[in-house]
Coordinates of C-alpha atoms in Angstrom, one line a residue:
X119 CA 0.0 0.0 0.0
X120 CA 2.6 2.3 0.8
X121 CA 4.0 1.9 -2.5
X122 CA 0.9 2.2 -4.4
X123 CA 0.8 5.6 -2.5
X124 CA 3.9 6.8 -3.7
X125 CA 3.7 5.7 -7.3
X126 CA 0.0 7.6 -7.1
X127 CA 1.8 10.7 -5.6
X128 CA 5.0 10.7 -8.7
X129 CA 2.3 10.2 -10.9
X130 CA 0.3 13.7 -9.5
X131 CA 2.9 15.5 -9.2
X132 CA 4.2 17.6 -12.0
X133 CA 7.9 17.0 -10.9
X134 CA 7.4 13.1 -9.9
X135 CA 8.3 11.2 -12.9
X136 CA 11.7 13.1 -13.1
X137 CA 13.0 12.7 -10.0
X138 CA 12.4 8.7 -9.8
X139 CA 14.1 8.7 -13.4
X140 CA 17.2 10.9 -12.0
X141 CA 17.4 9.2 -9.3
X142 CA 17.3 5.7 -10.7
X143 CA 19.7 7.1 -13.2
X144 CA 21.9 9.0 -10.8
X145 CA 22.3 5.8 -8.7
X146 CA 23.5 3.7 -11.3
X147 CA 26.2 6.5 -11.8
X148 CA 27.1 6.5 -8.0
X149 CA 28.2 2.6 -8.0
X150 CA 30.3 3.3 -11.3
X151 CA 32.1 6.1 -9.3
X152 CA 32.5 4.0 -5.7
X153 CA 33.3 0.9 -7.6
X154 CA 36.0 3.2 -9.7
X155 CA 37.5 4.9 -6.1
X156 CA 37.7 1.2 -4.8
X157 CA 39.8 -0.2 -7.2
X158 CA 42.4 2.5 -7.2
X159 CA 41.6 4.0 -10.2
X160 CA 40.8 7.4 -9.0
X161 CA 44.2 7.2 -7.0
X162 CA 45.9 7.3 -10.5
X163 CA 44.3 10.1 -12.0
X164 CA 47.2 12.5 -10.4
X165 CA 47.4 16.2 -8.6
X166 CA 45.4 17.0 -11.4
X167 CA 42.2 14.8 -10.6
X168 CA 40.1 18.0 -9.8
X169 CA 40.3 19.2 -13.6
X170 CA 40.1 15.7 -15.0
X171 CA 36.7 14.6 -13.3
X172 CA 35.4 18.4 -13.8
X173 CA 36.2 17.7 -17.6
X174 CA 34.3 14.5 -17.8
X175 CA 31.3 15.6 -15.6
X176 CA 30.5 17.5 -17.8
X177 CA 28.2 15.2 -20.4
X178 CA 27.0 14.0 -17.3
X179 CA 26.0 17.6 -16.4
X180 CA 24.5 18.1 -19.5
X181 CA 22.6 14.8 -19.4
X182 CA 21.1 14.7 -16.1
X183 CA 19.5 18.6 -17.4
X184 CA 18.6 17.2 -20.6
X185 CA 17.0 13.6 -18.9
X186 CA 15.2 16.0 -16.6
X187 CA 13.8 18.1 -19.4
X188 CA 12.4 15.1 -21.7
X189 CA 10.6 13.2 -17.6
X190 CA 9.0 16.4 -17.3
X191 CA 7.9 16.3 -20.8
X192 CA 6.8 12.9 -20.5
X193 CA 4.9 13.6 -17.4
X194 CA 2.7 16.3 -19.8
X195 CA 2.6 14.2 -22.6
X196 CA 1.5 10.9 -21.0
X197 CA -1.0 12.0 -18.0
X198 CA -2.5 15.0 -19.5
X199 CA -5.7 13.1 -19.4
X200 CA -4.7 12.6 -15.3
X201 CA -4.1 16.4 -15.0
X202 CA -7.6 17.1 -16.8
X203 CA -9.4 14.6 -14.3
X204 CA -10.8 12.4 -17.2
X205 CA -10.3 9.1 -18.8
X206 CA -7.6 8.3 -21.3
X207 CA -8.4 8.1 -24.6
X208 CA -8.2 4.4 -26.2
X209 CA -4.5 6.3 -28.0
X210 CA -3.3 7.8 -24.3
X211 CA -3.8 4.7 -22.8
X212 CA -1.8 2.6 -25.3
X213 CA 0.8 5.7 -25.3
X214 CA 1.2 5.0 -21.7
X215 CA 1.8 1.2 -21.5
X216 CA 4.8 2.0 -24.1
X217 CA 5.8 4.6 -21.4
X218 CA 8.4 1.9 -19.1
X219 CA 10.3 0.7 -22.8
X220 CA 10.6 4.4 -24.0
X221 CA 12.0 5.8 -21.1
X222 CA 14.2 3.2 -21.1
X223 CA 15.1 3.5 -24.4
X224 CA 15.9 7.4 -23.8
X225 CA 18.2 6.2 -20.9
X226 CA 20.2 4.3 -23.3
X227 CA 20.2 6.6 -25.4
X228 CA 21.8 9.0 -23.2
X229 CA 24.3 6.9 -21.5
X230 CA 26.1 5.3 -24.6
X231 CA 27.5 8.7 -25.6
X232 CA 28.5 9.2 -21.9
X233 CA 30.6 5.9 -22.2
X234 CA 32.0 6.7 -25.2
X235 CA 33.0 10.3 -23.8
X236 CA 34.3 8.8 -20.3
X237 CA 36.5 6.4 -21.3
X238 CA 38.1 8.5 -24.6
X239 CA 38.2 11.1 -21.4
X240 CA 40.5 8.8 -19.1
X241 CA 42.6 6.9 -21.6
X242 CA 43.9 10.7 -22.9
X243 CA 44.1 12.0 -19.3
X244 CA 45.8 9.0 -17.5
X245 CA 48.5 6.9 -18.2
X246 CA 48.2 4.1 -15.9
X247 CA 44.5 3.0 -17.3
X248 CA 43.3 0.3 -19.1
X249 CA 40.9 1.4 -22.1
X250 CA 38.7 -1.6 -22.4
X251 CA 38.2 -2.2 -18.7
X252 CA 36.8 1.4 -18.4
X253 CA 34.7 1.1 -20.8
X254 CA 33.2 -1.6 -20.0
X255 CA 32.6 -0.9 -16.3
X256 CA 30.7 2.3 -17.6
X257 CA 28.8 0.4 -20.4
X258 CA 27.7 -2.1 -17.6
X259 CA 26.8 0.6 -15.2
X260 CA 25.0 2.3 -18.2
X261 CA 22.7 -0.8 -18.4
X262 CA 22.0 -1.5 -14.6
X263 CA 20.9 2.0 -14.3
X264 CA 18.8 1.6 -17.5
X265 CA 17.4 -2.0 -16.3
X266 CA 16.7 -0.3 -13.2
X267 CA 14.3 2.5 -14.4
X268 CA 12.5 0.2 -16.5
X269 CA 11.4 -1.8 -13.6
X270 CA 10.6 1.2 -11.6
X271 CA 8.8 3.2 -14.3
X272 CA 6.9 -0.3 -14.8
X273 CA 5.8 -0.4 -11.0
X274 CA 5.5 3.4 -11.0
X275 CA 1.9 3.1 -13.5
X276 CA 0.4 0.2 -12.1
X277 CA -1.9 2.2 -9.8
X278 CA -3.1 3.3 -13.8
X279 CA -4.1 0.1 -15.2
X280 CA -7.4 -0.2 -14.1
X281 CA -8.0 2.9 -15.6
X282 CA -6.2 1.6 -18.7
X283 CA -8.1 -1.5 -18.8
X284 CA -11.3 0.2 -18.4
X285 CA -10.9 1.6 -21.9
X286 CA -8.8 -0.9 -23.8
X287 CA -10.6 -4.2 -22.2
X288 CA -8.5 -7.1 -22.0
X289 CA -5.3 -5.6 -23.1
X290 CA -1.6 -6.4 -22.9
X291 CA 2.4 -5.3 -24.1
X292 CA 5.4 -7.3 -24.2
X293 CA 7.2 -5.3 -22.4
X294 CA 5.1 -6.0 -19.4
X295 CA 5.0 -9.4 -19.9
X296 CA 6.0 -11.7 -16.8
X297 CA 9.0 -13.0 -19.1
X298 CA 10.4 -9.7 -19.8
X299 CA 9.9 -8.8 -16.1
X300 CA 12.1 -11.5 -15.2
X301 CA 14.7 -11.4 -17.0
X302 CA 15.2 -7.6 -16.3
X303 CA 15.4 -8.6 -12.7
X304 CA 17.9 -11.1 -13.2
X305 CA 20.2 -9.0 -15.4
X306 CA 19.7 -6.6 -12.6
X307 CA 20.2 -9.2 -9.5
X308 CA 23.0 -11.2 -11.2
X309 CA 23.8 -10.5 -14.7
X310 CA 25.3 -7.0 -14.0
X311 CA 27.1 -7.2 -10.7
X312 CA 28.9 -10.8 -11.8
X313 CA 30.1 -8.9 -14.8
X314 CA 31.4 -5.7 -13.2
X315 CA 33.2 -8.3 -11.0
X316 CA 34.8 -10.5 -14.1
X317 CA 35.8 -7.3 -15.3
X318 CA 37.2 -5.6 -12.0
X319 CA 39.3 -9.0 -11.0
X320 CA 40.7 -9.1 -15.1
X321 CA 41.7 -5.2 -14.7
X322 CA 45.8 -6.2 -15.3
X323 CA 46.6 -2.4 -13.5
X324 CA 44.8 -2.5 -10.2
X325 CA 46.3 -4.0 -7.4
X326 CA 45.4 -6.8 -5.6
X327 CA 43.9 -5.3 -2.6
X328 CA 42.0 -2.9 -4.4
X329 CA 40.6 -5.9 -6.8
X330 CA 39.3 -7.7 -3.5
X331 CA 37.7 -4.8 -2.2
X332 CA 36.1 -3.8 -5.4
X333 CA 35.0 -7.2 -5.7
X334 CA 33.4 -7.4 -2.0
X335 CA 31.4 -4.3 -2.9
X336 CA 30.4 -5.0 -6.0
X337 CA 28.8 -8.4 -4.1
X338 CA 26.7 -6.9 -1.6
X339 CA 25.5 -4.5 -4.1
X340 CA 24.4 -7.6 -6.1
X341 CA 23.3 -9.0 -2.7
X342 CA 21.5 -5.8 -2.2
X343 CA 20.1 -5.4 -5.1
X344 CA 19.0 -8.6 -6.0
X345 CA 17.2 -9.5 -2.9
X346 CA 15.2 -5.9 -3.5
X347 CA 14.3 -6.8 -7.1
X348 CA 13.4 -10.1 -6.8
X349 CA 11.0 -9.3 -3.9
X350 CA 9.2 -6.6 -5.9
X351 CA 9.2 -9.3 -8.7
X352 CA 8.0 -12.1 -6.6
X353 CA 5.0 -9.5 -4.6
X354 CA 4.0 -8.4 -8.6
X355 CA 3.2 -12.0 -8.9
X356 CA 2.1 -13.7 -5.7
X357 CA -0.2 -10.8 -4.8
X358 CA -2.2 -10.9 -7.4
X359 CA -2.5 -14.4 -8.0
X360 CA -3.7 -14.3 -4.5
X361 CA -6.5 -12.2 -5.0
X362 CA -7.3 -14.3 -8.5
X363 CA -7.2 -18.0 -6.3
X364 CA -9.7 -15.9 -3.4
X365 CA -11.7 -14.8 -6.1
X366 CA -11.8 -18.3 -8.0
X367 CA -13.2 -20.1 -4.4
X368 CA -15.7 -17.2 -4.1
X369 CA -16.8 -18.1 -7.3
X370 CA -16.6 -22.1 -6.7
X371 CA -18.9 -21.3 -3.5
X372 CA -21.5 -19.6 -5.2
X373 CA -21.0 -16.0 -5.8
X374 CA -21.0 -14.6 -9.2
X375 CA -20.7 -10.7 -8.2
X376 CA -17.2 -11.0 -8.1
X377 CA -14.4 -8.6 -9.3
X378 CA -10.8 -8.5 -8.7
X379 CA -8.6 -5.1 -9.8
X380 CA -6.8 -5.8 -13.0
X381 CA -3.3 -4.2 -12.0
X382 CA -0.8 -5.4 -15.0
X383 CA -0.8 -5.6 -18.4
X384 CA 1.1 -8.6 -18.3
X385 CA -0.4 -12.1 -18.1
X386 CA -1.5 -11.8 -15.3
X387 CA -3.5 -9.0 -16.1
X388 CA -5.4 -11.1 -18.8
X389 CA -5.9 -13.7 -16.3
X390 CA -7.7 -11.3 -14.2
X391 CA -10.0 -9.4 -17.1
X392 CA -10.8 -13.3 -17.4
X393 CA -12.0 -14.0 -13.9
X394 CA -13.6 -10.8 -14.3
X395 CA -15.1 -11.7 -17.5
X396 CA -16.2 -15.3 -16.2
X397 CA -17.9 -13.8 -12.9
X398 CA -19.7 -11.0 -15.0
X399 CA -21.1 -14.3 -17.8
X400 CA -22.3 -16.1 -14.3
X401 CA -23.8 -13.1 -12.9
X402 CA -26.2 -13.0 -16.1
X403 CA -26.5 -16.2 -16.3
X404 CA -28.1 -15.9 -12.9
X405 CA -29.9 -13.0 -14.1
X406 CA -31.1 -14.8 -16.9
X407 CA -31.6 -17.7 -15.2
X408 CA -34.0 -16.1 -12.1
X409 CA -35.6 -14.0 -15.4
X410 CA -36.6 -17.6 -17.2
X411 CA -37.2 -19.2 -14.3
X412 CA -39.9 -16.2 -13.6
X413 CA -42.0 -17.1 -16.4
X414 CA -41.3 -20.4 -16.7
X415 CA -40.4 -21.8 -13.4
X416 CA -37.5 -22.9 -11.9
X417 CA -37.6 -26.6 -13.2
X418 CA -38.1 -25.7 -16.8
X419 CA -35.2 -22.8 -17.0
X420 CA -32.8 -24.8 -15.9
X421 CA -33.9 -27.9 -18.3
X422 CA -33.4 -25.5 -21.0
X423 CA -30.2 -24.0 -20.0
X424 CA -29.6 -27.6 -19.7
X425 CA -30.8 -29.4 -23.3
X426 CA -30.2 -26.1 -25.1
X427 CA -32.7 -25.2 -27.8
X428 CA -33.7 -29.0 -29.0
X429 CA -37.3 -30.1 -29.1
X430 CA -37.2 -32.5 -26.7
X431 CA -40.3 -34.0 -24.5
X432 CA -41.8 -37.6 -23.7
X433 CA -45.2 -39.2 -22.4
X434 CA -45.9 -39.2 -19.0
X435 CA -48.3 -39.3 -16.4
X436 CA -48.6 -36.1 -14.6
X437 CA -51.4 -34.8 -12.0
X438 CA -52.7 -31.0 -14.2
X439 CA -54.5 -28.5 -11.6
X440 CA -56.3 -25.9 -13.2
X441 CA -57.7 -22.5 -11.5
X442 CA -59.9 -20.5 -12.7
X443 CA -61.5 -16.8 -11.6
X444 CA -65.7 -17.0 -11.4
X445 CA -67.0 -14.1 -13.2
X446 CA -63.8 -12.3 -13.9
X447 CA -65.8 -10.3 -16.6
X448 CA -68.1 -8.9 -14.3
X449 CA -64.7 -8.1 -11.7
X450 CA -63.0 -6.4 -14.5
X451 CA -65.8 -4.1 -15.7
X452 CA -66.6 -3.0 -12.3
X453 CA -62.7 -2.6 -11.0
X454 CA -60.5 -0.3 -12.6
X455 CA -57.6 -2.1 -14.5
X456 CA -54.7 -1.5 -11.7
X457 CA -57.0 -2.5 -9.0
X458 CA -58.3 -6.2 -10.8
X459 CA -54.3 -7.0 -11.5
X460 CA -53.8 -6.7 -8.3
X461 CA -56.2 -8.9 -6.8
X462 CA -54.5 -11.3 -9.8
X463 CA -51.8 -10.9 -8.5
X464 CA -52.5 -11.9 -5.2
X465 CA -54.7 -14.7 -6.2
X466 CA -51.4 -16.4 -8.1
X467 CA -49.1 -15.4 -5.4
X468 CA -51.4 -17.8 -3.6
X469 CA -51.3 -20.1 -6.5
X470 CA -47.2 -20.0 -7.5
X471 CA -46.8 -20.6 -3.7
X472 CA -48.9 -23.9 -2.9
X473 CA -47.8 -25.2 -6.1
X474 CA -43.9 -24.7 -5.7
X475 CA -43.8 -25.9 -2.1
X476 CA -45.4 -29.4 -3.4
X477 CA -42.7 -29.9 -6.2
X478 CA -45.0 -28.7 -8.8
X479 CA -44.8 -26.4 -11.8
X480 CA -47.1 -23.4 -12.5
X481 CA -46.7 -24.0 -16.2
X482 CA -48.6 -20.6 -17.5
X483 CA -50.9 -18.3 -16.9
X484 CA -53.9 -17.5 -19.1
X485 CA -55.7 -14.1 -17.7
X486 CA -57.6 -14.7 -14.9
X487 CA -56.2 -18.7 -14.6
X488 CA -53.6 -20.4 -13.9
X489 CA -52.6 -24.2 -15.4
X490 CA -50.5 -26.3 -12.7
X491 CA -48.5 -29.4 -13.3
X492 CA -47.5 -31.9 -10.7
X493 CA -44.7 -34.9 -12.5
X494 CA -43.6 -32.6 -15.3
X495 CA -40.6 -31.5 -15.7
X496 CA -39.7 -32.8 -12.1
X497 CA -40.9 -36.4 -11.9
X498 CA -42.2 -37.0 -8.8
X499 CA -42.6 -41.0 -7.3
X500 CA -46.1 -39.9 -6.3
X501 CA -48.0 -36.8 -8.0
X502 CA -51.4 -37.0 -7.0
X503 CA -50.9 -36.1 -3.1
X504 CA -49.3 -33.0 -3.6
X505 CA -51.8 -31.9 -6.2
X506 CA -54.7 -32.4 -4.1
X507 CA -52.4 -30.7 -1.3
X508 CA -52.0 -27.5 -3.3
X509 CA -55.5 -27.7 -4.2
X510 CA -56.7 -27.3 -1.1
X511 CA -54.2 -25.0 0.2
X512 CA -55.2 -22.3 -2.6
X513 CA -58.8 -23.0 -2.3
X514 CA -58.6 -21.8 1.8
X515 CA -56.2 -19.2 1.1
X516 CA -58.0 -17.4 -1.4
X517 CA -61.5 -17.6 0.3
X518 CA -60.3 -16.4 3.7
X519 CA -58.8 -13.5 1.5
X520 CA -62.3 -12.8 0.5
X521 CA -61.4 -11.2 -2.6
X522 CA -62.2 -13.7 -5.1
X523 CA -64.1 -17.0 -5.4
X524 CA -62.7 -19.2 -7.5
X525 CA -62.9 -23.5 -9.1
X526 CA -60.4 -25.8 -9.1
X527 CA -60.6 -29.0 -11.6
X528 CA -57.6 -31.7 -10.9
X529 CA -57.5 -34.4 -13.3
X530 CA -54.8 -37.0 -13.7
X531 CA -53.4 -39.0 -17.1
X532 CA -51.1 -39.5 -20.0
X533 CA -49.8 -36.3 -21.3
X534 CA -47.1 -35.2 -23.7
X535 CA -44.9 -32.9 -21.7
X536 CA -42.0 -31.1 -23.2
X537 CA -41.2 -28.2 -25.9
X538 CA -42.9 -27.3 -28.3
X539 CA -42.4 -24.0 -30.9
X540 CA -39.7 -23.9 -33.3
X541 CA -35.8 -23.2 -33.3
X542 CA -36.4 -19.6 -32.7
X543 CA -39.7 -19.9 -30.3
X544 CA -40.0 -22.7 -27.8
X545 CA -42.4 -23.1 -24.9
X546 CA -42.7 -26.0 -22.4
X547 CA -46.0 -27.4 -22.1
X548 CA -48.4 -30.2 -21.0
X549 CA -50.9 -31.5 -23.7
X550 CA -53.3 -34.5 -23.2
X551 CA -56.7 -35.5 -21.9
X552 CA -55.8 -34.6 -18.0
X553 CA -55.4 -31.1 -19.3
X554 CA -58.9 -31.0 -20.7
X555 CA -60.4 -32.8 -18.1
X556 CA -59.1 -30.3 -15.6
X557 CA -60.1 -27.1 -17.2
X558 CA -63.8 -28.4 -17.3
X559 CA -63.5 -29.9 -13.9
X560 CA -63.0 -26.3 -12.9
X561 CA -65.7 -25.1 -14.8
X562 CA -68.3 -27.4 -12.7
X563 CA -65.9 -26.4 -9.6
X564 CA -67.1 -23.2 -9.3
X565 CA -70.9 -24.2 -8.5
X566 CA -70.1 -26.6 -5.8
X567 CA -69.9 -25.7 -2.1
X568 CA -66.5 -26.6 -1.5
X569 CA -65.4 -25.1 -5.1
X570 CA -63.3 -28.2 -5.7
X571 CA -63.7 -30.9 -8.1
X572 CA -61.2 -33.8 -8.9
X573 CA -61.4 -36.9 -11.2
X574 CA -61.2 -40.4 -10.0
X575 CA -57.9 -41.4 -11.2
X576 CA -56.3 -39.0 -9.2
X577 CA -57.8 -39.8 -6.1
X578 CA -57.0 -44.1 -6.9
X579 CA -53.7 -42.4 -7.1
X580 CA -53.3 -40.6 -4.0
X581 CA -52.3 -41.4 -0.5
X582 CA -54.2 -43.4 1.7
X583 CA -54.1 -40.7 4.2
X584 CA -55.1 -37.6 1.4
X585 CA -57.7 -39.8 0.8
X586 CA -59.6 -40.0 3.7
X587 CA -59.9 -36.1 2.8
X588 CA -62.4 -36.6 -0.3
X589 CA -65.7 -37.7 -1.0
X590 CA -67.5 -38.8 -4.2
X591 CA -69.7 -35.3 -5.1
X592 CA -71.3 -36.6 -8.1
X593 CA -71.4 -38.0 -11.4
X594 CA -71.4 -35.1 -13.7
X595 CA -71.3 -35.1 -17.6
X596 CA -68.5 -33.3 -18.5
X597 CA -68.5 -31.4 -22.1
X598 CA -67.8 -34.1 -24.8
X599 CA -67.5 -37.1 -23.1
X600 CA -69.3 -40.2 -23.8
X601 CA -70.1 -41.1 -19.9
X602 CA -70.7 -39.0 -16.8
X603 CA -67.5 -38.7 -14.9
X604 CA -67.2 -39.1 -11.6
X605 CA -66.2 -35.7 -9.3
X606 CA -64.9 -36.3 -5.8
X607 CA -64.3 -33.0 -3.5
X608 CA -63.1 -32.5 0.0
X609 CA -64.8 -33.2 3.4
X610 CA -66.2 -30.2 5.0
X611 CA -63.6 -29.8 8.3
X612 CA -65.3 -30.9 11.3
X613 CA -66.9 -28.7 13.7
X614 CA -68.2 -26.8 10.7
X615 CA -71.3 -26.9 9.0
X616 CA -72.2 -28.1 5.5
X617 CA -72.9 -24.5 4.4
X618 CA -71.4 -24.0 1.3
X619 CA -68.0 -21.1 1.4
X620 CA -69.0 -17.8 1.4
X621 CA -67.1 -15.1 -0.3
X622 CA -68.1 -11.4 -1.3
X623 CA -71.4 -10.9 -2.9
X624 CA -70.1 -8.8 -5.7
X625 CA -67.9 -12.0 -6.8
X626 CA -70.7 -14.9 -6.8
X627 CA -73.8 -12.7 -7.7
X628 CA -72.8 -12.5 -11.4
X629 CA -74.5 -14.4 -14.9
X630 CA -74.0 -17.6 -15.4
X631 CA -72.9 -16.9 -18.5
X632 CA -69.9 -14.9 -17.5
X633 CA -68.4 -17.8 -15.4
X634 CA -65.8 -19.4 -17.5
X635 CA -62.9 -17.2 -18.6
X636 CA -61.2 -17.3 -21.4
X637 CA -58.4 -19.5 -20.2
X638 CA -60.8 -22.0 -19.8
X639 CA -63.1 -21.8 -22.6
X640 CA -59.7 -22.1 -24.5
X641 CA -59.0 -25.3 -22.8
X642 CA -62.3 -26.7 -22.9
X643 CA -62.3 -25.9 -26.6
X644 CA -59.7 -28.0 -27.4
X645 CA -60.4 -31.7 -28.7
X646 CA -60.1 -34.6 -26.7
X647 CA -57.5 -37.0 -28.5
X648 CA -59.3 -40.1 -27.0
X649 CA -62.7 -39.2 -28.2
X650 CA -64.2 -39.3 -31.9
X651 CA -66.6 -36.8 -31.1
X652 CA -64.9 -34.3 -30.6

């Protein structure tokens, strides 16, 4: 954090990005000139060492003014957009993940004539001095230094990536890359200071003494320096695959609103728009999912995201439920629209709820009705029990509401259950003979006293105990079949009388004519398969 709080502050400030490039510049200078005193060399300049350093300190001058002048130019030319407290534009934010290689370049660019200069500079002014070995001690100072602001320049705009990544996406350059990264760190850690040694121990003019000491320093400067740089390198990595391996067992457990900060355009940094990427596509799959599973239910959304877009279904035996408003044209001329949707709404709140909690499906709603499926999609060992269950629980609910009065027709049978539509269009649905025989079921329902009729299959089919519940009502012929079917309903409870439920006047007091809704009449007009007649 406290790094992160300094890059952030060199970024801010208008003088920032030059002094960490000085400095990292400046430094590699200052081993050159300790490792130079150490090994004598200095010692054999003369009397006349004050003029001879003052003559080659001066490209140094003159670089160190000119490196300042181009950092302070870079820091207007690559945070502008930070200045003006906006985003970067997609070409500043690519401009600034070349930043770390182009300053780096410039470094080198600087120091190579400085070589050049210092050791033509010595060899002319000194006798005692081998040409080669100077040269190469300031080349290979030149280089640290240079490897050295690349990795600081790289950590300095990290605090930036996000931003970066917000407009760019999923981005990444080679110079960020975890390769490049560590083998910059090694040349810094090992590659440098085991050459400057090679070269001090084969220097033919030093001494002996001086060679040892120059080599002892030149050591715990690679000691130094190494152990520094490979911890920054090893926190660059571990950190944030840290966060990615939290973030991955967050996702494993469950949670899909999960982010993690992309912080590199390395790798890693891909890896992490990734995670980001994957918990944003289970987030909407959620979303998508809890949307579906709205209209469809639960069961069927997740069959879908299942089985994909095929037309898939079989033949079954399923228990169908079917509810249906009484005189729901009479409620909706006399209610304003708002106010007869919400009692709808209340009425299938009922209905979604007693169906759900007995494993069935509420597989539409027509208007004012609703069509319920108990063993479709999820089989269930017995269906008939918890259709009766639900049939009674929304029955009870809904009259103690006194808002509506309502029939309920459960019939049981072969259907065909599955989608149907085409490639572009699907819908899950139940089609058979239990489906008519419930809608018209429901349509007698809603004259009998306990405003519940159920076919005799069902109740063969139920429970022993749910059965003790219902009593034959009647033998009642239902629209287009051959033979009166016989209607069971539910025991009145005890301590009660046989009265028949009372709701609100305004609902039961309206025309015969008006009690079927056009949910049912649909289902009731649709043929029976096991029936010529029809």
């Amino acid at each position: 954090m406290t790094l992160d709080k300094f890059a952030v502050w060199a970024l801010r400030a208008r003088w920032g990005l030059a002094a960490v490039v000085i400095t990292a510049n400046l430094s590699g200078l200052a081993v050159i000139v300790i490792e130079l005193w150490l090994s004598g060399f200095l010692g054999r300049l003369g009397a006349d060492w004050p003029r001879t350093m003052a003559l080659v300190g001066v490209y140094p001058a003159i670089g160190f003014l000119v490196g300042v002048a181009f950092a302070v130019h870079d820091r207007t030319v690559y945070f502008a957009w930070l200045d003006a407290g906006r985003k970067p534009t997609p070409d500043e934010a690519r401009r600034l993940l070349r930043l770390p290689i182009a300053i780096t370049a410039r470094a080198l660019a600087l120091w190579i004539p400085g070589v050049i200069i210092a050791a033509s500079m010595f060899t002319h002014l000194t006798e005692n001095n081998n040409t080669g070995v100077t040269a190469v001690l300031f080349l290979l100072g030149g280089l640290q230094s240079a490897a050295v602001t690349f990795l600081i320049v790289d950590r300095l705009i990290r605090p930036t990536i996000p931003v970066v990544a917000g407009v760019l996406g999923a981005t990444m350059h080679w110079s960020s890359s975890v390769l490049i990264r560590v083998v910059v760190t090694w040349a810094v850690s090992g590659a440098m200071p085991l050459l400057m040694l090679i070269v001090v121990l084969a220097d033919p003019v030093s001494g002996a003494p001086n060679r040892i000491r120059t080599a002892i320093y030149l050591a715990a400067v690679g000691i130094g320096v190494g152990a520094l740089a490979t911890t920054f390198l090893a926190i660059s990595v571990a950190a944030p695959l840290r966060a990615l391996r939290l973030a991955l067992d967050r996702i494993t457990h469950g949670e899909s609103n999960v982010r993690v900060s992309v912080g590199s355009t390395s790798e890693i940094g891909r890896l992490e728009h990734s995670v980001n990427e994957l918990s944003a596509n289970l987030l909407e799959r959620e979303r998508m999912r809890d949307v579906f599973g709205r209209h469809v239910g639960d069961e069927v959304a997740e069959r879908a995201l299942t089985r994909g877009m095929d037309l898939t279904g079989d033949v079954r035996v399923v228990s169908a439920l079917f509810v249906d408003v009484t005189g729901s044209v009479a409620l909706s001329t006399g209610l304003s629209p708002q106010e007869f949707v919400a009692k709808l709404n209340r009425l299938l709140a009922i209905v979604v709820a007693a169906t759900e909690e007995n494993d069935g499906l509420v597989n539409k709603f027509e208007g004012d009705a609703a069509l319920c499926v108990f063993g479709a999609p999820l089989a269930l060992r017995d269906n008939a029990t918890p259709a009766l269950r639900a049939a009674r629980r929304i029955r009870d609910e809904v009259i103690a509401s006194g808002e509506l009065d309502i029939g309920i027709g459960v019939a049981r049978g072969r259907v065909f259950a599955g989608d149907v539509g085409t490639d572009t269009r699907l819908e899950f649905t139940v089609i058979g003979d239990a489906v008519n025989e419930a809608a018209r079921l429901t349509t007698e329902a809603k004259a009998t006293p306990r405003r519940i009729l159920v076919s005799n299959a069902i109740i063969e089919a139920t429970s022993a105990h749910e059965r003790a519940k219902w009593t034959l009502y009647d033998h009642i012929q239902l629209r287009g079949r051959p033979e009166p079917t016989a209607c069971w309903t539910d025991f009145e409870p005890s301590g009660l009388d046989s009265a028949p439920l009372t709701v609100d006047p305004e609902v039961t007091s309206v025309p015969e004519s008006e009690t079927l809704s056009p949910a049912a009449e649909a289902h009731r007009s649709v043929p029976d398969p096991s029936h010529a007649d029809r």
